[in-house]
Amino acid sequence: MATGTDQVVGLGLVAVSLIIFTYYTVWVILLPFIDSQHVIHKYFLPQAYAVAIPLAAGLLLLLFVGVFITYVMLKNQKVTKKAQ
């Protein structure tokens, strides 16, 4: 059973994820249909970043996963050699 703190942290993570998803959806899907002189455009980055930011985040995620897998494999290799 989750403690109260775990539930608050989980709720916070879900709320942040929902805000980011809503912001990105409005930015990518709705903003191109709104006139470029409208005041709402000042709250969003240029459209080029709509591709660059997720691409960079995905590459960083792949990098961290690769480093983690490499670390675990090397650590297990050392333990196996010590056991023999």
PDB file of C-alpha atoms in Angstrom:
ATOM      1  CA  MET A   1       0.000   0.000   0.000  1.00  0.00           C
ATOM      2  CA  ALA A   2       1.311   3.435  -0.917  1.00  0.00           C
ATOM      3  CA  THR A   3       1.935   5.966   1.819  1.00  0.00           C
ATOM      4  CA  GLY A   4       0.510   9.463   1.771  1.00  0.00           C
ATOM      5  CA  THR A   5       3.813  10.905   0.583  1.00  0.00           C
ATOM      6  CA  ASP A   6       3.974   8.419  -2.296  1.00  0.00           C
ATOM      7  CA  GLN A   7       0.466   9.362  -3.347  1.00  0.00           C
ATOM      8  CA  VAL A   8       1.255  13.093  -3.265  1.00  0.00           C
ATOM      9  CA  VAL A   9       4.425  12.585  -5.310  1.00  0.00           C
ATOM     10  CA  GLY A  10       2.515  10.419  -7.784  1.00  0.00           C
ATOM     11  CA  LEU A  11      -0.239  13.014  -8.088  1.00  0.00           C
ATOM     12  CA  GLY A  12       2.382  15.712  -8.649  1.00  0.00           C
ATOM     13  CA  LEU A  13       4.066  13.685 -11.396  1.00  0.00           C
ATOM     14  CA  VAL A  14       0.737  13.036 -13.102  1.00  0.00           C
ATOM     15  CA  ALA A  15      -0.173  16.731 -12.872  1.00  0.00           C
ATOM     16  CA  VAL A  16       3.160  17.844 -14.356  1.00  0.00           C
ATOM     17  CA  SER A  17       2.849  15.272 -17.140  1.00  0.00           C
ATOM     18  CA  LEU A  18      -0.682  16.442 -17.927  1.00  0.00           C
ATOM     19  CA  ILE A  19       0.419  20.085 -18.068  1.00  0.00           C
ATOM     20  CA  ILE A  20       3.341  19.280 -20.373  1.00  0.00           C
ATOM     21  CA  PHE A  21       1.131  17.128 -22.618  1.00  0.00           C
ATOM     22  CA  THR A  22      -1.531  19.845 -22.856  1.00  0.00           C
ATOM     23  CA  TYR A  23       1.038  22.574 -23.575  1.00  0.00           C
ATOM     24  CA  TYR A  24       2.739  20.482 -26.278  1.00  0.00           C
ATOM     25  CA  THR A  25      -0.571  19.469 -27.866  1.00  0.00           C
ATOM     26  CA  VAL A  26      -1.756  23.073 -28.082  1.00  0.00           C
ATOM     27  CA  TRP A  27       1.663  24.141 -29.374  1.00  0.00           C
ATOM     28  CA  VAL A  28       1.886  21.532 -32.132  1.00  0.00           C
ATOM     29  CA  ILE A  29      -1.734  20.913 -33.136  1.00  0.00           C
ATOM     30  CA  LEU A  30      -3.690  24.098 -32.470  1.00  0.00           C
ATOM     31  CA  LEU A  31      -1.155  26.913 -32.802  1.00  0.00           C
ATOM     32  CA  PRO A  32      -0.584  26.553 -36.577  1.00  0.00           C
ATOM     33  CA  PHE A  33      -4.283  27.332 -37.111  1.00  0.00           C
ATOM     34  CA  ILE A  34      -4.203  30.538 -35.059  1.00  0.00           C
ATOM     35  CA  ASP A  35      -3.191  33.829 -36.692  1.00  0.00           C
ATOM     36  CA  SER A  36       0.519  34.555 -36.155  1.00  0.00           C
ATOM     37  CA  GLN A  37      -0.277  38.032 -34.781  1.00  0.00           C
ATOM     38  CA  HIS A  38      -2.467  36.656 -31.997  1.00  0.00           C
ATOM     39  CA  VAL A  39      -1.288  37.279 -28.424  1.00  0.00           C
ATOM     40  CA  ILE A  40      -1.185  33.551 -27.607  1.00  0.00           C
ATOM     41  CA  HIS A  41       1.918  33.094 -29.769  1.00  0.00           C
ATOM     42  CA  LYS A  42       4.099  34.891 -27.213  1.00  0.00           C
ATOM     43  CA  TYR A  43       3.590  31.987 -24.757  1.00  0.00           C
ATOM     44  CA  PHE A  44       5.086  29.381 -27.094  1.00  0.00           C
ATOM     45  CA  LEU A  45       8.518  28.751 -28.570  1.00  0.00           C
ATOM     46  CA  PRO A  46       9.036  28.762 -32.358  1.00  0.00           C
ATOM     47  CA  GLN A  47       7.714  25.705 -34.196  1.00  0.00           C
ATOM     48  CA  ALA A  48      11.224  24.391 -34.953  1.00  0.00           C
ATOM     49  CA  TYR A  49      11.629  23.553 -31.272  1.00  0.00           C
ATOM     50  CA  ALA A  50       8.508  21.370 -31.389  1.00  0.00           C
ATOM     51  CA  VAL A  51      10.642  18.742 -33.119  1.00  0.00           C
ATOM     52  CA  ALA A  52      14.058  19.552 -31.646  1.00  0.00           C
ATOM     53  CA  ILE A  53      13.113  19.310 -27.956  1.00  0.00           C
ATOM     54  CA  PRO A  54      11.476  15.839 -28.087  1.00  0.00           C
ATOM     55  CA  LEU A  55      14.286  14.621 -30.340  1.00  0.00           C
ATOM     56  CA  ALA A  56      16.936  15.787 -27.874  1.00  0.00           C
ATOM     57  CA  ALA A  57      14.993  14.301 -24.949  1.00  0.00           C
ATOM     58  CA  GLY A  58      14.690  10.966 -26.752  1.00  0.00           C
ATOM     59  CA  LEU A  59      18.390  10.888 -27.564  1.00  0.00           C
ATOM     60  CA  LEU A  60      19.273  11.669 -23.941  1.00  0.00           C
ATOM     61  CA  LEU A  61      16.938   8.909 -22.778  1.00  0.00           C
ATOM     62  CA  LEU A  62      18.581   6.418 -25.135  1.00  0.00           C
ATOM     63  CA  LEU A  63      22.009   7.551 -23.951  1.00  0.00           C
ATOM     64  CA  PHE A  64      21.137   7.051 -20.281  1.00  0.00           C
ATOM     65  CA  VAL A  65      19.557   3.647 -20.944  1.00  0.00           C
ATOM     66  CA  GLY A  66      22.621   2.554 -22.904  1.00  0.00           C
ATOM     67  CA  VAL A  67      25.009   3.744 -20.187  1.00  0.00           C
ATOM     68  CA  PHE A  68      22.935   1.992 -17.513  1.00  0.00           C
ATOM     69  CA  ILE A  69      22.836  -1.294 -19.436  1.00  0.00           C
ATOM     70  CA  THR A  70      26.583  -1.090 -20.077  1.00  0.00           C
ATOM     71  CA  TYR A  71      27.250  -0.402 -16.393  1.00  0.00           C
ATOM     72  CA  VAL A  72      25.109  -3.323 -15.240  1.00  0.00           C
ATOM     73  CA  MET A  73      26.663  -5.720 -17.754  1.00  0.00           C
ATOM     74  CA  LEU A  74      30.214  -4.735 -16.772  1.00  0.00           C
ATOM     75  CA  LYS A  75      29.390  -4.999 -13.079  1.00  0.00           C
ATOM     76  CA  ASN A  76      27.877  -8.479 -13.555  1.00  0.00           C
ATOM     77  CA  GLN A  77      30.919  -9.551 -15.542  1.00  0.00           C
ATOM     78  CA  LYS A  78      33.232  -8.583 -12.664  1.00  0.00           C
ATOM     79  CA  VAL A  79      31.076 -10.466 -10.142  1.00  0.00           C
ATOM     80  CA  THR A  80      31.077 -13.582 -12.346  1.00  0.00           C
ATOM     81  CA  LYS A  81      34.885 -13.516 -12.684  1.00  0.00           C
ATOM     82  CA  LYS A  82      35.298 -13.160  -8.903  1.00  0.00           C
ATOM     83  CA  ALA A  83      32.987 -16.126  -8.274  1.00  0.00           C
ATOM     84  CA  GLN A  84      35.033 -18.412 -10.513  1.00  0.00           C
TER      85      GLN A  84
END
